[in-house]
Short mmCIF file of C-alpha atoms and ligand atoms in Angstrom, two decimals:
data_model
loop_
_atom_site.label_atom_id
_atom_site.label_comp_id
_atom_site.label_asym_id
_atom_site.label_seq_id
_atom_site.Cartn_x
_atom_site.Cartn_y
_atom_site.Cartn_z
CA MET I 448 27.07 -11.35 3.13
CA ASN I 449 25.93 -13.66 0.43
CA THR I 450 22.41 -14.29 1.44
CA THR I 451 21.98 -16.59 -1.69
CA THR I 452 24.14 -19.29 0.29
CA LEU I 453 21.95 -19.40 3.50
CA VAL I 454 20.06 -22.31 3.70
CA ASP I 455 17.44 -20.83 6.63
CA PHE I 456 17.54 -17.56 8.64
CA PRO I 457 16.16 -16.74 11.87
CA SER I 458 13.40 -14.46 12.98
CA HIS I 459 13.86 -12.38 16.21
CA ASP I 460 11.83 -10.64 19.04
CA PRO I 461 12.44 -7.28 18.26
CA ALA I 462 12.29 -6.30 21.79
CA THR I 463 14.80 -9.01 23.24
CA GLY I 464 16.66 -10.14 20.24
CA GLU I 465 15.57 -13.66 21.07
CA VAL I 466 15.32 -16.14 18.17
CA ILE I 467 11.77 -17.05 17.71
CA ALA I 468 11.86 -19.64 14.71
CA ARG I 469 14.27 -20.45 11.44
CA PHE I 470 12.73 -19.93 7.97
CA ARG I 471 13.69 -21.40 4.61
CA ASN I 472 15.75 -18.91 2.56
CA SER I 473 13.94 -19.80 -0.46
CA SER I 474 16.43 -20.26 -3.65
CA LYS I 475 16.03 -19.21 -6.93
CA GLU I 476 15.14 -22.83 -8.07
CA GLU I 477 12.71 -22.77 -5.40
CA VAL I 478 11.13 -19.40 -6.12
CA ASP I 479 10.62 -20.48 -9.81
CA ALA I 480 9.12 -23.94 -8.91
CA ALA I 481 6.77 -22.11 -6.40
CA VAL I 482 5.71 -19.75 -9.95
CA SER I 483 5.54 -22.66 -12.24
CA ARG I 484 3.11 -24.57 -9.64
CA ALA I 485 1.04 -21.26 -9.38
CA ARG I 486 0.88 -21.05 -13.08
CA ALA I 487 -0.15 -24.66 -13.31
CA SER I 488 -3.19 -23.87 -11.12
CA THR I 489 -4.28 -20.57 -12.45
CA GLN I 490 -6.75 -22.18 -15.12
CA ALA I 491 -8.41 -24.17 -12.41
CA TRP I 492 -8.66 -21.07 -10.11
CA GLN I 493 -9.82 -19.12 -12.79
CA ALA I 494 -12.31 -21.58 -13.72
CA LEU I 495 -14.17 -21.42 -10.35
CA GLY I 496 -15.22 -17.80 -11.35
CA PHE I 497 -16.29 -15.21 -8.98
CA ASN I 498 -18.73 -17.20 -7.10
CA GLY I 499 -16.49 -20.18 -6.85
CA ARG I 500 -13.57 -17.81 -5.69
CA LYS I 501 -15.64 -15.82 -3.32
CA LYS I 502 -16.56 -18.89 -1.16
CA ILE I 503 -13.17 -20.11 -0.64
CA LEU I 504 -11.77 -16.44 0.18
CA VAL I 505 -15.06 -16.09 2.45
CA ALA I 506 -13.88 -19.36 4.15
CA TRP I 507 -10.16 -18.02 4.67
CA ASP I 508 -11.41 -14.81 6.01
CA ALA I 509 -13.55 -16.91 8.46
CA VAL I 510 -10.53 -18.81 9.48
CA LEU I 511 -8.80 -15.53 10.00
CA THR I 512 -11.42 -14.40 12.05
CA LYS I 513 -11.69 -17.40 14.46
CA ARG I 514 -7.88 -17.67 14.87
CA LEU I 515 -7.38 -13.58 15.07
CA GLU I 516 -5.95 -13.98 18.70
CA GLU I 517 -3.59 -16.29 17.55
CA LEU I 518 -2.48 -14.35 14.57
CA ALA I 519 -2.32 -11.52 16.28
CA ALA I 520 0.12 -12.51 19.02
CA LEU I 521 2.24 -13.74 16.02
CA VAL I 522 2.42 -10.36 14.73
CA ALA I 523 2.99 -8.80 18.16
CA ARG I 524 5.76 -11.22 18.63
CA GLU I 525 7.49 -10.58 15.06
CA THR I 526 7.12 -6.87 15.23
CA GLY I 527 7.28 -5.78 18.58
CA LYS I 528 3.98 -4.04 18.53
CA PRO I 529 1.52 -3.99 21.07
CA LEU I 530 -1.01 -6.94 20.81
CA SER I 531 -4.20 -4.36 20.69
CA ASP I 532 -2.48 -2.81 17.51
CA ALA I 533 -1.86 -6.38 16.32
CA THR I 534 -5.68 -7.04 16.34
CA LEU I 535 -6.71 -3.75 14.97
CA GLU I 536 -4.34 -4.60 12.07
CA ILE I 537 -5.77 -7.85 11.81
CA SER I 538 -9.28 -6.39 11.75
CA LEU I 539 -8.99 -4.56 9.17
CA ALA I 540 -7.28 -6.89 6.72
CA ILE I 541 -10.09 -8.82 7.58
CA GLY I 542 -12.81 -6.29 6.09
CA HIS I 543 -10.33 -5.77 3.18
CA LEU I 544 -10.62 -9.33 2.15
CA ASP I 545 -13.80 -9.85 2.61
CA TRP I 546 -14.76 -7.00 0.28
CA ALA I 547 -12.63 -8.11 -2.42
CA ALA I 548 -14.21 -11.61 -1.85
CA LYS I 549 -17.84 -10.31 -2.28
CA ASN I 550 -17.09 -7.58 -4.94
CA ALA I 551 -14.93 -8.84 -7.64
CA SER I 552 -18.05 -9.70 -9.37
CA LYS I 553 -19.49 -6.62 -9.68
CA TYR I 554 -16.62 -4.46 -10.40
CA LEU I 555 -14.83 -7.23 -13.12
CA SER I 556 -17.59 -8.39 -14.96
CA PRO I 557 -17.74 -7.58 -18.45
CA VAL I 558 -19.16 -4.28 -19.70
CA SER I 559 -21.08 -3.63 -22.75
CA ARG I 560 -20.04 -0.55 -24.72
CA ASN I 561 -21.85 1.23 -27.39
CA PRO I 562 -20.42 0.71 -30.75
CA GLY I 563 -21.31 3.87 -32.50
CA LEU I 564 -23.48 4.60 -35.45
CA ILE I 565 -21.00 3.64 -37.74
CA MET I 566 -20.37 0.22 -36.29
CA ALA I 567 -23.90 -0.29 -35.20
CA ASN I 568 -24.10 -3.92 -36.69
CA MET I 569 -21.25 -5.05 -34.16
CA LYS I 570 -21.85 -5.64 -30.35
CA ALA I 571 -19.22 -4.49 -27.94
CA ARG I 572 -17.65 -5.53 -24.60
CA VAL I 573 -14.81 -4.94 -22.15
CA GLU I 574 -13.67 -7.59 -20.18
CA ARG I 575 -11.12 -7.48 -17.21
CA ALA I 576 -8.60 -10.69 -17.40
CA PRO I 577 -6.37 -11.62 -14.57
CA TYR I 578 -2.84 -11.60 -15.03
CA GLY I 579 -2.00 -15.01 -14.38
CA VAL I 580 0.56 -15.53 -11.69
CA VAL I 581 0.98 -12.35 -9.29
CA GLY I 582 4.18 -11.83 -7.48
CA VAL I 583 3.60 -10.16 -3.92
CA ILE I 584 6.56 -9.12 -1.71
CA GLY I 585 5.40 -7.43 1.64
CA PRO I 586 6.95 -5.64 4.56
CA TRP I 587 7.30 -5.89 8.10
CA ASN I 588 5.39 -2.82 9.65
CA TYR I 589 1.95 -4.04 8.67
CA PRO I 590 2.68 -7.89 7.80
CA VAL I 591 -1.03 -8.68 7.34
CA PHE I 592 -3.04 -5.65 6.51
CA THR I 593 -0.25 -4.19 3.51
CA PRO I 594 0.01 -7.49 1.83
CA MET I 595 -3.66 -8.51 1.87
CA GLY I 596 -4.19 -5.52 0.00
CA SER I 597 -2.62 -7.00 -3.06
CA ILE I 598 -3.14 -10.99 -2.02
CA ALA I 599 -6.98 -10.41 -1.66
CA TYR I 600 -7.59 -8.39 -4.46
CA SER I 601 -5.38 -10.66 -7.02
CA LEU I 602 -7.00 -13.97 -5.79
CA ALA I 603 -10.28 -12.48 -6.05
CA ALA I 604 -9.73 -11.41 -9.69
CA GLY I 605 -8.74 -14.85 -10.39
CA ASN I 606 -4.91 -14.62 -10.20
CA THR I 607 -2.68 -16.96 -8.55
CA VAL I 608 -0.29 -15.49 -6.04
CA VAL I 609 3.28 -16.30 -5.10
CA PHE I 610 4.03 -14.34 -1.61
CA LYS I 611 7.30 -13.36 -0.39
CA PRO I 612 7.08 -12.01 3.43
CA SER I 613 9.71 -9.51 4.93
CA GLU I 614 12.35 -11.28 6.30
CA TYR I 615 11.58 -9.61 9.82
CA THR I 616 7.81 -11.41 9.57
CA PRO I 617 8.37 -14.48 8.02
CA GLY I 618 6.19 -16.56 10.52
CA VAL I 619 3.59 -14.22 9.79
CA GLY I 620 3.57 -15.10 6.18
CA GLU I 621 3.72 -18.75 6.50
CA TRP I 622 0.91 -18.54 9.05
CA LEU I 623 -1.41 -17.18 6.02
CA GLY I 624 -0.26 -19.62 3.52
CA GLU I 625 -1.21 -22.81 5.79
CA THR I 626 -4.65 -21.06 6.76
CA PHE I 627 -5.33 -20.35 3.10
CA ALA I 628 -4.16 -24.19 2.32
CA GLU I 629 -6.58 -25.41 4.79
CA VAL I 630 -9.48 -23.69 2.89
CA ALA I 631 -8.34 -24.22 -0.98
CA PRO I 632 -9.88 -26.92 -2.93
CA PHE I 633 -6.29 -27.79 -4.62
CA PRO I 634 -2.64 -26.76 -4.02
CA ASP I 635 -0.70 -23.62 -5.24
CA ILE I 636 -3.25 -20.85 -5.58
CA PHE I 637 -1.45 -18.75 -2.67
CA GLN I 638 1.88 -20.05 -2.01
CA VAL I 639 4.19 -18.48 0.37
CA VAL I 640 8.08 -18.48 -0.22
CA THR I 641 10.09 -17.26 2.92
CA GLY I 642 13.84 -15.53 2.41
CA LEU I 643 15.95 -12.84 2.67
CA ALA I 644 16.37 -10.18 0.07
CA SER I 645 17.75 -12.27 -2.43
CA THR I 646 14.31 -14.43 -2.44
CA GLY I 647 12.25 -11.04 -3.45
CA GLU I 648 14.76 -10.58 -6.10
CA ALA I 649 14.57 -14.33 -7.62
CA LEU I 650 10.61 -13.53 -7.28
CA THR I 651 10.77 -10.25 -9.12
CA SER I 652 12.86 -11.90 -12.05
CA SER I 653 10.74 -15.20 -12.00
CA GLN I 654 8.06 -15.86 -14.75
CA ILE I 655 5.65 -13.95 -12.85
CA ASP I 656 3.27 -11.91 -14.68
CA LYS I 657 2.87 -8.74 -12.21
CA ILE I 658 4.24 -7.76 -9.07
CA ALA I 659 3.00 -5.77 -6.38
CA PHE I 660 5.44 -4.37 -3.80
CA THR I 661 5.64 -2.44 -0.56
CA GLY I 662 8.75 -1.10 0.87
CA SER I 663 11.05 1.55 0.50
CA THR I 664 11.31 3.51 -2.42
CA ARG I 665 15.08 2.71 -3.08
CA THR I 666 14.21 -1.08 -3.50
CA ALA I 667 10.90 -0.34 -5.47
CA LYS I 668 13.22 1.31 -8.33
CA ARG I 669 15.17 -2.03 -8.55
CA VAL I 670 11.99 -3.91 -8.72
CA ALA I 671 10.42 -1.59 -11.17
CA ALA I 672 13.64 -1.71 -13.05
CA ALA I 673 13.68 -5.48 -13.14
CA ALA I 674 9.94 -5.76 -13.97
CA GLY I 675 10.91 -3.37 -16.69
CA GLU I 676 13.31 -5.74 -18.23
CA ARG I 677 10.48 -8.38 -18.44
CA MET I 678 7.61 -5.84 -19.66
CA ILE I 679 5.59 -6.92 -16.49
CA PRO I 680 3.20 -4.03 -14.94
CA THR I 681 4.29 -3.49 -11.26
CA VAL I 682 2.21 -1.72 -8.03
CA LEU I 683 4.36 -0.06 -6.02
CA GLU I 684 3.76 1.30 -2.26
CA CYS I 685 6.53 2.86 -1.38
CA GLY I 686 7.10 5.45 1.65
CA GLY I 687 6.02 8.78 2.85
CA LYS I 688 6.93 11.96 4.51
CA ASP I 689 2.92 12.34 5.38
CA PRO I 690 2.13 16.26 6.44
CA VAL I 691 -0.49 17.00 8.94
CA ILE I 692 -2.00 20.77 8.21
CA ILE I 693 -3.60 22.59 10.77
CA ASP I 694 -5.64 25.95 10.17
CA LYS I 695 -6.31 28.52 12.68
CA ASP I 696 -10.32 27.42 12.77
CA ALA I 697 -9.51 23.72 13.51
CA ASN I 698 -10.42 21.96 16.51
CA ILE I 699 -7.27 22.06 17.82
CA LYS I 700 -7.26 19.35 21.04
CA LYS I 701 -8.27 16.93 18.53
CA ALA I 702 -5.87 17.37 16.33
CA ALA I 703 -2.79 17.59 18.75
CA GLU I 704 -4.40 14.13 19.87
CA PHE I 705 -4.61 12.61 16.52
CA ALA I 706 -1.56 13.81 15.03
CA LEU I 707 0.23 12.47 17.86
CA TRP I 708 -1.42 9.10 17.51
CA LEU I 709 -0.30 9.09 13.93
CA ALA I 710 3.11 9.97 14.56
CA MET I 711 4.24 7.61 17.36
CA SER I 712 1.76 4.73 17.16
CA ASN I 713 3.34 1.35 15.89
CA ALA I 714 6.83 3.29 16.78
CA GLY I 715 6.25 5.54 13.77
CA GLN I 716 7.00 2.74 11.03
CA THR I 717 3.91 3.28 9.33
CA CYS I 718 3.93 4.74 5.60
CA ILE I 719 0.94 7.07 5.92
CA GLY I 720 2.16 8.22 9.24
CA ALA I 721 2.59 11.89 10.31
CA GLU I 722 5.91 12.99 10.00
CA ARG I 723 5.46 16.87 9.60
CA VAL I 724 3.02 19.42 11.06
CA TYR I 725 2.26 22.73 9.41
CA VAL I 726 0.06 24.78 11.89
CA HIS I 727 -1.23 28.37 11.61
CA HIS I 728 0.66 30.68 13.62
CA GLU I 729 -2.26 32.32 15.33
CA VAL I 730 -2.82 28.43 16.70
CA ALA I 731 0.79 27.34 16.73
CA ASP I 732 1.32 27.84 20.64
CA HIS I 733 -1.87 26.26 21.52
CA PHE I 734 -1.41 23.12 19.40
CA ILE I 735 2.39 22.96 20.76
CA ARG I 736 1.31 23.00 24.04
CA GLU I 737 -1.84 20.29 23.74
CA ILE I 738 0.58 17.90 21.63
CA GLY I 739 3.36 18.27 24.24
CA ALA I 740 1.45 17.52 27.46
CA MET I 741 -0.38 14.68 25.59
CA ALA I 742 3.37 13.27 24.42
CA ALA I 743 4.52 13.21 27.86
CA GLU I 744 2.29 10.60 28.76
CA ILE I 745 3.24 8.37 25.84
CA HIS I 746 5.81 5.92 26.46
CA PRO I 747 7.43 2.81 24.41
CA GLY I 748 7.89 -0.57 25.95
CA VAL I 749 6.44 -4.00 25.98
CA ASN I 750 2.52 -4.00 25.64
CA LYS I 751 2.76 -0.02 25.96
CA ASN I 752 1.92 2.71 24.09
CA TYR I 753 4.33 1.31 21.10
CA GLY I 754 6.74 -0.91 20.62
CA PRO I 755 10.46 -1.31 19.67
CA ALA I 756 11.81 -0.26 16.00
CA THR I 757 10.96 -3.75 14.34
CA MET I 758 14.40 -3.24 12.18
CA PRO I 759 17.36 -2.72 14.27
CA SER I 760 19.32 -0.66 11.38
CA GLN I 761 16.15 1.83 11.33
CA LEU I 762 17.56 3.17 14.50
CA ASN I 763 20.69 4.69 12.84
CA ILE I 764 18.38 6.48 10.26
CA ILE I 765 16.18 7.96 13.40
CA GLN I 766 19.14 8.84 14.90
CA SER I 767 20.74 10.93 11.90
CA HIS I 768 17.64 12.69 11.52
CA ILE I 769 17.39 13.71 14.80
CA ASP I 770 20.58 14.83 14.83
CA ASP I 771 20.85 16.59 11.51
CA ALA I 772 17.91 18.28 13.17
CA ALA I 773 19.51 19.39 16.01
CA ALA I 774 22.91 20.71 14.29
CA LYS I 775 20.18 23.03 12.21
CA GLY I 776 18.84 24.50 14.94
CA ALA I 777 15.24 22.60 15.54
CA LYS I 778 14.43 22.87 19.15
CA PHE I 779 12.81 19.71 20.79
CA LEU I 780 9.37 20.19 22.39
CA ILE I 781 9.63 16.29 23.79
CA GLY I 782 12.90 14.03 23.45
CA GLY I 783 16.25 14.81 22.18
CA THR I 784 19.42 13.60 20.55
CA ASP I 785 19.23 10.77 23.29
CA SER I 786 15.67 9.64 22.10
CA VAL I 787 17.27 6.67 20.43
CA GLN I 788 17.67 4.17 23.15
CA PRO I 789 18.04 0.55 21.44
CA PRO I 790 15.53 -1.54 20.71
CA TYR I 791 13.25 1.74 21.63
CA VAL I 792 12.89 5.39 20.49
CA GLN I 793 11.35 7.93 23.07
CA PRO I 794 8.63 10.23 21.74
CA THR I 795 10.25 13.14 19.89
CA ILE I 796 8.43 16.25 19.00
CA MET I 797 10.95 18.74 17.13
CA LEU I 798 9.95 22.28 16.72
CA ASP I 799 11.14 24.93 14.02
CA VAL I 800 13.09 22.40 12.01
CA PRO I 801 14.81 24.00 8.89
CA GLU I 802 13.12 22.68 5.73
CA ASP I 803 16.31 21.17 4.40
CA SER I 804 16.80 18.68 7.10
CA LEU I 805 16.38 15.19 7.11
CA ALA I 806 13.66 15.16 9.41
CA ILE I 807 12.02 16.93 6.63
CA THR I 808 13.10 15.87 3.57
CA ASP I 809 13.50 11.96 4.15
CA GLU I 810 11.57 9.44 5.45
CA THR I 811 12.51 9.05 9.25
CA PHE I 812 9.85 5.86 10.06
CA GLY I 813 10.11 6.57 13.70
CA PRO I 814 7.99 7.99 16.44
CA THR I 815 9.52 11.32 15.53
CA LEU I 816 7.41 14.79 14.34
CA THR I 817 8.32 18.15 13.21
CA ILE I 818 6.38 21.12 14.25
CA ASN I 819 6.79 24.20 11.71
CA ARG I 820 4.55 27.27 11.94
CA VAL I 821 3.21 29.00 8.62
CA HIS I 822 1.64 32.50 8.13
CA ASP I 823 -1.09 30.84 6.10
CA MET I 824 -2.49 28.04 4.30
CA ASP I 825 -0.71 28.40 0.91
CA GLU I 826 2.12 28.48 2.60
CA ALA I 827 1.46 25.13 4.58
CA ILE I 828 0.23 23.57 1.16
CA ARG I 829 3.39 25.13 -0.76
CA LEU I 830 5.76 23.26 1.94
CA ALA I 831 3.59 20.12 2.23
CA ASN I 832 3.88 19.55 -1.54
CA ALA I 833 7.68 20.43 -1.45
CA THR I 834 8.73 16.99 -0.94
CA LYS I 835 9.74 13.88 -2.94
CA TYR I 836 6.74 11.92 -1.63
CA GLY I 837 3.06 12.04 -2.11
CA LEU I 838 1.37 9.47 0.00
CA GLY I 839 -1.12 10.58 2.32
CA ALA I 840 -1.98 13.74 4.26
CA SER I 841 -4.47 14.99 7.23
CA VAL I 842 -5.85 18.24 7.43
CA TRP I 843 -7.75 19.98 10.41
CA SER I 844 -9.87 22.98 9.38
CA ARG I 845 -13.53 23.44 10.29
CA ARG I 846 -14.27 25.22 7.00
CA ASN I 847 -11.27 25.32 4.60
CA GLY I 848 -10.66 21.26 4.65
CA GLU I 849 -11.89 20.51 1.27
CA LYS I 850 -10.03 23.56 -0.56
CA ILE I 851 -6.68 22.55 1.35
CA ALA I 852 -7.22 19.30 0.34
CA SER I 853 -7.94 19.95 -3.35
CA LYS I 854 -4.41 21.38 -3.26
CA LEU I 855 -2.24 18.59 -2.28
CA VAL I 856 -0.10 16.40 -4.44
CA THR I 857 -0.96 13.06 -2.56
CA GLY I 858 -2.93 9.60 -3.19
CA MET I 859 -4.89 10.17 0.13
CA VAL I 860 -5.80 12.62 2.01
CA SER I 861 -8.34 12.64 5.25
CA ILE I 862 -10.01 15.88 6.48
CA ASN I 863 -10.44 16.58 10.34
CA SER I 864 -9.35 12.90 10.83
CA VAL I 865 -6.36 10.81 10.45
CA ILE I 866 -6.16 7.71 7.98
CA GLY I 867 -9.72 6.88 7.09
CA PHE I 868 -8.74 6.18 4.07
CA ALA I 869 -6.76 2.97 5.08
CA GLY I 870 -9.94 1.35 6.97
CA ILE I 871 -12.42 2.01 4.10
CA ALA I 872 -12.59 -0.81 2.05
CA THR I 873 -14.10 0.86 -1.12
CA VAL I 874 -11.28 3.73 -1.52
CA PRO I 875 -8.15 3.26 -3.32
CA PHE I 876 -5.29 3.23 -1.54
CA GLY I 877 -1.55 4.51 -2.77
CA GLY I 878 0.74 7.65 -3.66
CA VAL I 879 2.37 9.85 -6.14
CA LYS I 880 5.88 10.80 -7.02
CA ASP I 881 8.46 8.43 -4.69
CA SER I 882 5.63 7.00 -2.93
CA GLY I 883 4.59 4.72 -6.07
CA TYR I 884 2.13 4.21 -8.23
CA GLY I 885 -0.85 1.65 -8.96
CA ARG I 886 -3.69 1.08 -6.32
CA ILE I 887 -4.53 -1.70 -3.92
CA HIS I 888 -8.07 -1.57 -2.00
CA GLY I 889 -11.55 -0.70 -3.68
CA PRO I 890 -12.93 -1.32 -7.37
CA GLU I 891 -9.24 0.17 -8.39
CA GLY I 892 -7.37 -2.10 -6.46
CA LEU I 893 -9.55 -5.03 -8.03
CA HIS I 894 -8.81 -3.46 -11.56
CA GLU I 895 -5.19 -3.46 -10.78
CA PHE I 896 -4.63 -6.95 -11.24
CA THR I 897 -6.48 -7.52 -14.23
CA TYR I 898 -5.67 -6.45 -17.91
CA LEU I 899 -8.62 -4.89 -20.22
CA ARG I 900 -9.80 -7.13 -22.96
CA SER I 901 -11.88 -5.59 -25.53
CA VAL I 902 -14.08 -7.80 -27.43
CA VAL I 903 -15.98 -7.20 -30.46
CA SER I 904 -18.32 -9.45 -32.64
CA GLU I 905 -20.73 -8.95 -35.59
CA ARG I 906 -24.77 -8.32 -34.94
CA PHE I 907 -25.36 -8.71 -38.19
CA ALA I 908 -23.57 -8.36 -41.75
CA LEU I 909 -23.83 -4.93 -43.62
CA PRO I 910 -24.88 -4.63 -47.29
CA ILE I 911 -21.37 -2.69 -47.64
CA ALA I 912 -17.97 -3.70 -46.25
CA PHE I 913 -15.21 -1.50 -45.25
CA THR I 914 -12.63 -3.65 -44.03
CA THR I 915 -11.81 -5.82 -47.02
CA PHE I 916 -9.85 -5.32 -50.32
CA LYS I 917 -13.02 -5.37 -52.04
CA ARG I 918 -14.16 -2.53 -50.55
CA THR I 919 -15.97 -0.29 -53.40
CA LYS I 920 -16.02 3.19 -54.53
CA PHE I 921 -19.33 3.66 -53.28
CA ALA I 922 -18.10 2.42 -49.73
CA ASP I 923 -15.93 5.09 -49.65
CA ARG I 924 -18.25 7.98 -50.40
CA PHE I 925 -20.68 6.48 -48.19
CA ILE I 926 -18.34 7.18 -45.50
CA THR I 927 -17.08 10.35 -46.45
CA SER I 928 -20.90 11.59 -46.48
CA VAL I 929 -21.71 10.05 -43.03
CA MET I 930 -18.63 11.74 -41.43
CA LYS I 931 -19.55 14.85 -42.93
CA PHE I 932 -22.95 14.53 -41.58
CA LEU I 933 -22.20 13.26 -38.12
CA HIS I 934 -19.28 16.04 -37.54
P1 NDP J 2273 12.74 -3.05 1.82
O1 NDP J 2273 12.34 -1.98 0.74
O2 NDP J 2273 14.26 -3.38 1.61
O3 NDP J 2273 11.82 -4.23 1.99
C1 NDP J 2273 10.53 -4.47 1.61
C2 NDP J 2273 10.54 -5.78 1.27
O4 NDP J 2273 11.21 -5.90 -0.55
C3 NDP J 2273 11.06 -6.89 1.80
O5 NDP J 2273 10.34 -8.16 1.84
C4 NDP J 2273 12.47 -7.67 1.31
O6 NDP J 2273 13.05 -8.40 1.91
C5 NDP J 2273 12.55 -7.14 0.04
N1 NDP J 2273 13.47 -6.78 -0.84
C6 NDP J 2273 14.63 -6.48 -0.39
N2 NDP J 2273 15.30 -6.42 -1.51
C7 NDP J 2273 14.74 -6.83 -2.56
C8 NDP J 2273 14.80 -7.14 -3.97
N3 NDP J 2273 16.09 -6.57 -4.50
N4 NDP J 2273 14.11 -7.53 -4.80
C9 NDP J 2273 13.06 -7.66 -4.36
N5 NDP J 2273 12.27 -7.55 -3.04
C10 NDP J 2273 13.21 -7.33 -2.40
O7 NDP J 2273 12.45 -2.26 2.96
P2 NDP J 2273 13.22 -2.73 4.45
O8 NDP J 2273 12.27 -3.77 4.97
O9 NDP J 2273 14.81 -2.73 4.27
O10 NDP J 2273 13.08 -1.26 4.82
C11 NDP J 2273 13.77 0.02 4.54
C12 NDP J 2273 13.07 1.27 4.81
O11 NDP J 2273 11.66 0.93 3.85
C13 NDP J 2273 12.35 1.55 5.96
O12 NDP J 2273 13.32 2.28 6.51
C14 NDP J 2273 11.42 2.25 5.53
O13 NDP J 2273 11.56 3.93 5.38
C15 NDP J 2273 10.71 1.67 4.07
N6 NDP J 2273 9.39 1.14 4.23
C16 NDP J 2273 8.45 1.29 4.03
C17 NDP J 2273 7.39 0.39 4.15
C18 NDP J 2273 5.72 1.07 3.62
O14 NDP J 2273 4.97 0.79 4.07
N7 NDP J 2273 5.74 1.74 2.46
C19 NDP J 2273 7.20 -0.79 5.05
C20 NDP J 2273 8.64 -1.30 4.94
C21 NDP J 2273 9.73 -0.32 5.05
P3 NDP J 2273 13.79 -8.92 2.93
O15 NDP J 2273 13.27 -8.29 4.16
O16 NDP J 2273 14.23 -10.10 3.06
O17 NDP J 2273 15.08 -7.82 2.91
#
């Protein structure tokens, strides 16, 4: 199907398949026009300064807070997730928006630098300048929280933003655009272009100055290649295969409870969700007993523990991972090869899963978990790192948590907890390897949406000059003597 020729497209309730609304499939011309309008607003947005922008972003935050229930209902409708999960997601996003608005000035203001002895007559500073127009391409699994990590930090830094939400959650995207417009002092600071993949492609190849993408590694590579053609920087938040590592001195009951939630919540559609457990053989039976008993109480359904697969095509991937593991000899603690019951997937926990199974090597993005026993923590670390991904990890140990965490090749790690790093506004979020690069959240997330500009100026003139064709022999001797003295 040529998606560029479609004028509009529907969004669906993933639980029933019912059409919720129709949205514009924005064409390349429409995307280019939005980017041009954003460009025209950039100077006025930057001229407001940190304080002016803070006022607008805090006002937007207040609208999101006041209408939290309304937005949560929309998120729940378009993604199928329970209302309570939608509420938690939006609450975290509100926290990030507030933090970015209030801390941009602190972390992005110019910093003076020491010019050094030889250049003592100069003064030097480093500025952080906004790129201009940032394109944000968002996913459907956390349609508020995830793009907000790029939208809020870009805007606070002084960029204007054109946001393309996922085709599965266009209503949420439009809602964000409309509520921002209510508090904006002038138009086109933050615009939303709904559409299919072709709209995302159009945004990537438009005249934007930076692109922030969240989604699959496959699409991220296409986005990065297109950005490379135009020499624009990217921040890529892609998938993961996050491990949970459990040492023999861990609080087993707590580890089981939290690992289960991390694997199953949001129907497993979480980039930093648990997909693999490596547990010390001495406590493995205990852990498996605990997690098995708790998993038996978890059920998918409308406003149950988790909802349907938001993207129907994901069900085929989940099925293929389960089938492959079963064919390779994995055992099932909970669920089985009949776990996929569209649009839901029953909780599925697999034991003794061969390390070359798809359920170990590839992102499943479903409510499934593998549990493999290890002899010691060195083996757990080796297996945890033996993946193409490197997003997050969770480590459970009373004494060795820090030591294990320090050896993991991941962008984030929680010790005796899960995904704490996503909720703490001051720490950066992002991965390594196929999980992407660049960071959102925290001071680093603000830095991500600026480029560095070094500014130096003369404080007083020296009696001898070096950067001129009139440089004298005395100046040469002087610089040689000073360097020999200093070094
Ligand atoms: P994609 O990576 O294809 O889509 C993510 C976003 O990119 C969507 O807004 C999508 O638009 C847009 N897009 C698609 N193609 C292009 C393109 N060529 N250029 C620019 N933008 C584009 O992910 P899917 O939604 O198809 O999900 C596939 C897999 O990705 C999942 O199975 C999961 O493993 C992973 N994923 C990871 C996420 C994370 O949080 N890291 C989030 C979502 C998915 P449109 O929706 O219109 O296609």
